[in-house]
């Protein structure tokens, strides 16, 4: 009898690819070519050996029997999801032939639109060869605004770049404001540090219209009405200035526009703020005093609070707080929205914007429904979707679906699964998962760069994004050298090595060790001595750059577009403010097709306060319809005081085709955009609820 071969067992280092600030380091155990275990790397400080419950079960995603494993072409109606298998050659030839024909037509290459977001956050698979391809093609540019650009614009106008407190430092804070963020669901490894701080005596305060799992575990929870955070921050500043908690030395040395900010804050006394936010005035005063007295005091603000008409101003107002009280002086003080700007990513090398000839137009991904349906010159004749599921995640979904259903639209979708969007594809291409592809990662929540090594061979005929664009470039006859770059070549170009923070980020080191910390001190306090990367080098309470663009140069409260105060007529018909924040077991719409995760979330739910339910004669467990002029969807009612009065909450994002009635929360959300950053306003949305 031949002796059995010894099983070959290897452990490969990887990085979680999902759109999550934690960017965990993964260890993938492979036995005879098959991944058998995925766990958190214990030696990577932010991860500390722990993955969230979703990615701890990543193998259920990689080896799911729902994987798209071969190229396919559509045979049914658009949206019906009927396909037949074809070969890669036929698939790529079809795409190249159509793209060439459109480019040569009177509409020109701008009639082609790429559509991608952060299905994977890896620098290679999210924004390298793809951008080169569409730049060289002359396609329309995509404004990637669906998540964070309002907050980013507000933060950058104030602080200068997406730089903030080191997440590891929050363990040493004495007061942590968790603002518009539900880290137990969406930023687990920050929550670990907040818990550590709590054990050492820190006070945790959640500011969220909904008593999230996180708010429930904080010492204090303030539930402002959605979209009123700028008023709350200005009210805090009112009190901090009136009661002289201001760090005058810090303000004088390192900030700009104090008088203008003080004048603005003077317009927001606690009584006025109380009325705007729906909070007791003494809670606002108490919050300001706690913040003024505690040291170190840190704020973890997140994107939940900027999905409103005034989202940019809201983040800008909060970003003023740490400079006003000098909280940046401490490594465990300050604030964190995103750390992505700390990484010297070489986007020019990866994306090659120099390949763009002329000035192609830019189309906004957050209004993709209108982009596809409205008349425009040239029209969008072709869309190529990858790393995103717009038919489920983009606002005003009925219009998005109608746009994708256009018979004259040539639609390519490159996907791991047959999503709601894939159902509309003419050509559906199979994508690899993170275990099957090479990548380099930065992070928007910590300060470590990482390598993701492929641990298994691609399943079926799946290919990574970089490879598909390389093949398409060849078919299009793009001869530029950059289309010959391998993934390894791309990985070497990821960071600007002349940046002092990038000392340890060379690819050979990353590849061997798995990760490396940016070259910043262990007790990193980015703005302890000023040095803000703004035009003035100061924290800009007054921004000349904003003024030059026609914006109010000083933070202000911009009311929600849809609220009783701003639109009473609409609020009479649709009296409930509706928010649809992330469900813990989904990641946007990822995982929302896999049985184990759907089972955890049970069914689409809507949480409503007992008074709001009683006023509509609704009881817990009812099937309810959530509706407004844009559309409707159904969910199971949860009557709970975790929702404040006047606010309805639907954890999201469900796949439409797996939800009752084929609709999800985006049936009711709007395509209106934010004050800064041209971003989506998912949580600025009035609805009415009735029994289905
Ligand atoms: N499990 C899980 N994790 C995720 C995601 C996921 O879908 N699932 N998504 C990832 C992505 S893409 C992102 S951008 C982040 C998002 O994560 P966060 O940035 O934390 O933002 P949200 O989850 O949108 O909202 C966080 C909280 O803000 C609250 N909120 C809503 N409106 C307001 C408001 O006007 N003011 C205040 N103060 N609070 C408000 C919501 O009720 C919610 O509890 O999470 C990432 N992580
Ligand atoms: N109602 C409501 N809507 C929302 C939000 C909300 O809170 N409420 N949140 C918004 C936010 S913050 C965001 S960021 C967006 C997120 O929206 P999207 O970025 O569209 O995120 P996902 O829904 O996770 O879809 C990503 C898709 O990319 C695919 N994918 C993953 N890796 C790869 C790869 O390597 N190659 C290819 N080709 N495909 C891959 C996945 O299978 C998945 O289907 O949704 C927004 N929509
Ligand atoms: S989704 Fe976030 S918390 Fe979960 S493993 Fe990935 S990076 Fe870590
Ligand atoms: Mo996001």
PDB file of C-alpha atoms in Angstrom, residues 460-601:
ATOM      1  CA  UNK A 460     -13.428  27.868 -10.860  1.00  0.00           C
ATOM      2  CA  UNK A 461     -12.438  30.435 -13.468  1.00  0.00           C
ATOM      3  CA  UNK A 462     -12.553  33.439 -11.126  1.00  0.00           C
ATOM      4  CA  UNK A 463     -10.075  36.252 -11.752  1.00  0.00           C
ATOM      5  CA  UNK A 464      -8.985  39.281  -9.725  1.00  0.00           C
ATOM      6  CA  UNK A 465      -9.936  42.768 -10.898  1.00  0.00           C
ATOM      7  CA  UNK A 466      -6.354  43.640 -11.866  1.00  0.00           C
ATOM      8  CA  UNK A 467      -6.111  40.618 -14.151  1.00  0.00           C
ATOM      9  CA  UNK A 468      -9.390  41.321 -15.922  1.00  0.00           C
ATOM     10  CA  UNK A 469      -8.387  44.917 -16.686  1.00  0.00           C
ATOM     11  CA  UNK A 470      -4.981  43.750 -17.902  1.00  0.00           C
ATOM     12  CA  UNK A 471      -6.701  41.356 -20.304  1.00  0.00           C
ATOM     13  CA  UNK A 472      -9.191  43.985 -21.433  1.00  0.00           C
ATOM     14  CA  UNK A 473      -6.406  46.519 -22.002  1.00  0.00           C
ATOM     15  CA  UNK A 474      -4.643  44.039 -24.253  1.00  0.00           C
ATOM     16  CA  UNK A 475      -7.832  43.428 -26.217  1.00  0.00           C
ATOM     17  CA  UNK A 476      -8.372  47.160 -26.586  1.00  0.00           C
ATOM     18  CA  UNK A 477      -4.839  47.479 -27.943  1.00  0.00           C
ATOM     19  CA  UNK A 478      -3.600  49.705 -25.119  1.00  0.00           C
ATOM     20  CA  UNK A 479       0.147  49.424 -25.571  1.00  0.00           C
ATOM     21  CA  UNK A 480       1.351  51.577 -22.667  1.00  0.00           C
ATOM     22  CA  UNK A 481       3.912  49.773 -20.504  1.00  0.00           C
ATOM     23  CA  UNK A 482       1.843  50.225 -17.369  1.00  0.00           C
ATOM     24  CA  UNK A 483      -0.672  47.647 -18.590  1.00  0.00           C
ATOM     25  CA  UNK A 484       2.075  45.051 -18.390  1.00  0.00           C
ATOM     26  CA  UNK A 485       2.600  45.558 -14.641  1.00  0.00           C
ATOM     27  CA  UNK A 486       2.046  42.400 -12.631  1.00  0.00           C
ATOM     28  CA  UNK A 487       0.335  42.529  -9.232  1.00  0.00           C
ATOM     29  CA  UNK A 488       3.773  42.286  -7.700  1.00  0.00           C
ATOM     30  CA  UNK A 489       4.884  45.329  -9.738  1.00  0.00           C
ATOM     31  CA  UNK A 490       1.790  47.216  -8.609  1.00  0.00           C
ATOM     32  CA  UNK A 491       2.422  46.300  -4.980  1.00  0.00           C
ATOM     33  CA  UNK A 492       5.865  47.893  -5.215  1.00  0.00           C
ATOM     34  CA  UNK A 493       4.276  51.153  -6.372  1.00  0.00           C
ATOM     35  CA  UNK A 494       1.702  51.382  -3.585  1.00  0.00           C
ATOM     36  CA  UNK A 495       3.453  53.831  -1.239  1.00  0.00           C
ATOM     37  CA  UNK A 496       5.573  56.936  -1.806  1.00  0.00           C
ATOM     38  CA  UNK A 497       8.795  55.707  -0.303  1.00  0.00           C
ATOM     39  CA  UNK A 498      10.287  59.188   0.000  1.00  0.00           C
ATOM     40  CA  UNK A 499       7.698  59.984   2.693  1.00  0.00           C
ATOM     41  CA  UNK A 500       9.231  59.757   6.179  1.00  0.00           C
ATOM     42  CA  UNK A 501       6.229  57.753   7.399  1.00  0.00           C
ATOM     43  CA  UNK A 502       6.905  55.034   4.800  1.00  0.00           C
ATOM     44  CA  UNK A 503      10.341  53.883   5.973  1.00  0.00           C
ATOM     45  CA  UNK A 504       9.137  50.330   6.645  1.00  0.00           C
ATOM     46  CA  UNK A 505       6.644  50.046   3.818  1.00  0.00           C
ATOM     47  CA  UNK A 506       8.750  48.462   1.126  1.00  0.00           C
ATOM     48  CA  UNK A 507       6.989  45.553  -0.506  1.00  0.00           C
ATOM     49  CA  UNK A 508       9.646  42.954   0.267  1.00  0.00           C
ATOM     50  CA  UNK A 509       9.415  43.703   3.986  1.00  0.00           C
ATOM     51  CA  UNK A 510       5.621  43.822   3.950  1.00  0.00           C
ATOM     52  CA  UNK A 511       5.427  40.591   2.008  1.00  0.00           C
ATOM     53  CA  UNK A 512       7.735  38.764   4.401  1.00  0.00           C
ATOM     54  CA  UNK A 513       6.444  40.142   7.687  1.00  0.00           C
ATOM     55  CA  UNK A 514       2.811  40.664   6.731  1.00  0.00           C
ATOM     56  CA  UNK A 515       2.475  44.143   8.171  1.00  0.00           C
ATOM     57  CA  UNK A 516       4.406  47.217   9.264  1.00  0.00           C
ATOM     58  CA  UNK A 517       3.475  50.250  11.309  1.00  0.00           C
ATOM     59  CA  UNK A 518       3.752  53.628   9.677  1.00  0.00           C
ATOM     60  CA  UNK A 519       6.852  55.361  10.911  1.00  0.00           C
ATOM     61  CA  UNK A 520       5.129  57.506  13.546  1.00  0.00           C
ATOM     62  CA  UNK A 521       5.952  57.460  17.277  1.00  0.00           C
ATOM     63  CA  UNK A 522       4.337  54.941  19.634  1.00  0.00           C
ATOM     64  CA  UNK A 523       2.758  57.860  21.525  1.00  0.00           C
ATOM     65  CA  UNK A 524       1.692  59.523  18.270  1.00  0.00           C
ATOM     66  CA  UNK A 525      -0.126  62.796  18.980  1.00  0.00           C
ATOM     67  CA  UNK A 526      -0.452  64.229  15.480  1.00  0.00           C
ATOM     68  CA  UNK A 527      -1.338  67.810  16.403  1.00  0.00           C
ATOM     69  CA  UNK A 528       0.126  68.174  19.909  1.00  0.00           C
ATOM     70  CA  UNK A 529       2.227  71.032  18.571  1.00  0.00           C
ATOM     71  CA  UNK A 530      -0.035  72.195  15.766  1.00  0.00           C
ATOM     72  CA  UNK A 531       1.325  71.250  12.366  1.00  0.00           C
ATOM     73  CA  UNK A 532      -2.107  70.948  10.792  1.00  0.00           C
ATOM     74  CA  UNK A 533      -1.819  70.151   7.056  1.00  0.00           C
ATOM     75  CA  UNK A 534      -4.242  72.989   6.185  1.00  0.00           C
ATOM     76  CA  UNK A 535      -3.351  75.944   3.930  1.00  0.00           C
ATOM     77  CA  UNK A 536      -2.561  78.053   7.040  1.00  0.00           C
ATOM     78  CA  UNK A 537      -0.871  75.247   8.969  1.00  0.00           C
ATOM     79  CA  UNK A 538      -3.441  75.841  11.724  1.00  0.00           C
ATOM     80  CA  UNK A 539      -6.706  74.195  12.697  1.00  0.00           C
ATOM     81  CA  UNK A 540      -9.066  76.314  10.617  1.00  0.00           C
ATOM     82  CA  UNK A 541     -12.185  77.373  12.521  1.00  0.00           C
ATOM     83  CA  UNK A 542     -12.477  79.852   9.659  1.00  0.00           C
ATOM     84  CA  UNK A 543     -11.646  78.399   6.245  1.00  0.00           C
ATOM     85  CA  UNK A 544     -10.731  80.732   3.406  1.00  0.00           C
ATOM     86  CA  UNK A 545     -10.697  77.705   1.091  1.00  0.00           C
ATOM     87  CA  UNK A 546     -14.372  77.036   1.855  1.00  0.00           C
ATOM     88  CA  UNK A 547     -15.210  80.705   1.400  1.00  0.00           C
ATOM     89  CA  UNK A 548     -13.486  80.676  -2.006  1.00  0.00           C
ATOM     90  CA  UNK A 549     -15.760  77.801  -3.047  1.00  0.00           C
ATOM     91  CA  UNK A 550     -18.805  79.801  -1.996  1.00  0.00           C
ATOM     92  CA  UNK A 551     -19.406  77.958   1.286  1.00  0.00           C
ATOM     93  CA  UNK A 552     -19.889  79.392   4.744  1.00  0.00           C
ATOM     94  CA  UNK A 553     -16.316  79.618   6.056  1.00  0.00           C
ATOM     95  CA  UNK A 554     -17.389  78.911   9.675  1.00  0.00           C
ATOM     96  CA  UNK A 555     -19.166  75.734  10.846  1.00  0.00           C
ATOM     97  CA  UNK A 556     -22.921  76.047  11.137  1.00  0.00           C
ATOM     98  CA  UNK A 557     -25.967  73.861  11.593  1.00  0.00           C
ATOM     99  CA  UNK A 558     -27.522  72.977   8.228  1.00  0.00           C
ATOM    100  CA  UNK A 559     -30.889  71.377   8.990  1.00  0.00           C
ATOM    101  CA  UNK A 560     -31.870  68.020   7.504  1.00  0.00           C
ATOM    102  CA  UNK A 561     -33.590  68.414   4.147  1.00  0.00           C
ATOM    103  CA  UNK A 562     -36.438  66.253   5.435  1.00  0.00           C
ATOM    104  CA  UNK A 563     -37.614  67.104   8.959  1.00  0.00           C
ATOM    105  CA  UNK A 564     -40.582  68.655  10.726  1.00  0.00           C
ATOM    106  CA  UNK A 565     -38.613  71.888  11.171  1.00  0.00           C
ATOM    107  CA  UNK A 566     -37.340  72.192   7.592  1.00  0.00           C
ATOM    108  CA  UNK A 567     -40.298  70.777   5.670  1.00  0.00           C
ATOM    109  CA  UNK A 568     -43.460  70.726   7.808  1.00  0.00           C
ATOM    110  CA  UNK A 569     -45.710  69.873   4.863  1.00  0.00           C
ATOM    111  CA  UNK A 570     -43.701  66.754   4.057  1.00  0.00           C
ATOM    112  CA  UNK A 571     -43.460  65.872   7.753  1.00  0.00           C
ATOM    113  CA  UNK A 572     -47.247  65.953   8.071  1.00  0.00           C
ATOM    114  CA  UNK A 573     -47.486  63.172   5.515  1.00  0.00           C
ATOM    115  CA  UNK A 574     -44.322  61.349   6.552  1.00  0.00           C
ATOM    116  CA  UNK A 575     -43.685  62.127  10.208  1.00  0.00           C
ATOM    117  CA  UNK A 576     -40.936  59.631  11.062  1.00  0.00           C
ATOM    118  CA  UNK A 577     -37.203  60.210  10.549  1.00  0.00           C
ATOM    119  CA  UNK A 578     -35.840  57.018   9.013  1.00  0.00           C
ATOM    120  CA  UNK A 579     -32.293  55.689   9.385  1.00  0.00           C
ATOM    121  CA  UNK A 580     -30.891  52.410   8.061  1.00  0.00           C
ATOM    122  CA  UNK A 581     -27.496  51.833   9.695  1.00  0.00           C
ATOM    123  CA  UNK A 582     -25.386  48.681   9.224  1.00  0.00           C
ATOM    124  CA  UNK A 583     -26.614  45.352  10.559  1.00  0.00           C
ATOM    125  CA  UNK A 584     -23.935  43.668  12.648  1.00  0.00           C
ATOM    126  CA  UNK A 585     -23.892  40.463  10.608  1.00  0.00           C
ATOM    127  CA  UNK A 586     -23.752  42.115   7.193  1.00  0.00           C
ATOM    128  CA  UNK A 587     -21.131  44.359   5.694  1.00  0.00           C
ATOM    129  CA  UNK A 588     -23.132  46.743   3.574  1.00  0.00           C
ATOM    130  CA  UNK A 589     -24.827  44.193   1.297  1.00  0.00           C
ATOM    131  CA  UNK A 590     -21.941  41.713   1.573  1.00  0.00           C
ATOM    132  CA  UNK A 591     -22.739  38.545   3.584  1.00  0.00           C
ATOM    133  CA  UNK A 592     -26.467  39.334   3.209  1.00  0.00           C
ATOM    134  CA  UNK A 593     -26.883  36.384   0.854  1.00  0.00           C
ATOM    135  CA  UNK A 594     -25.149  33.774   3.007  1.00  0.00           C
ATOM    136  CA  UNK A 595     -27.458  31.584   5.128  1.00  0.00           C
ATOM    137  CA  UNK A 596     -25.535  31.762   8.429  1.00  0.00           C
ATOM    138  CA  UNK A 597     -25.501  35.570   8.462  1.00  0.00           C
ATOM    139  CA  UNK A 598     -29.077  35.971   7.264  1.00  0.00           C
ATOM    140  CA  UNK A 599     -30.124  33.563  10.037  1.00  0.00           C
ATOM    141  CA  UNK A 600     -28.419  35.789  12.628  1.00  0.00           C
ATOM    142  CA  UNK A 601     -30.294  38.869  11.394  1.00  0.00           C
TER     143      UNK A 601
END
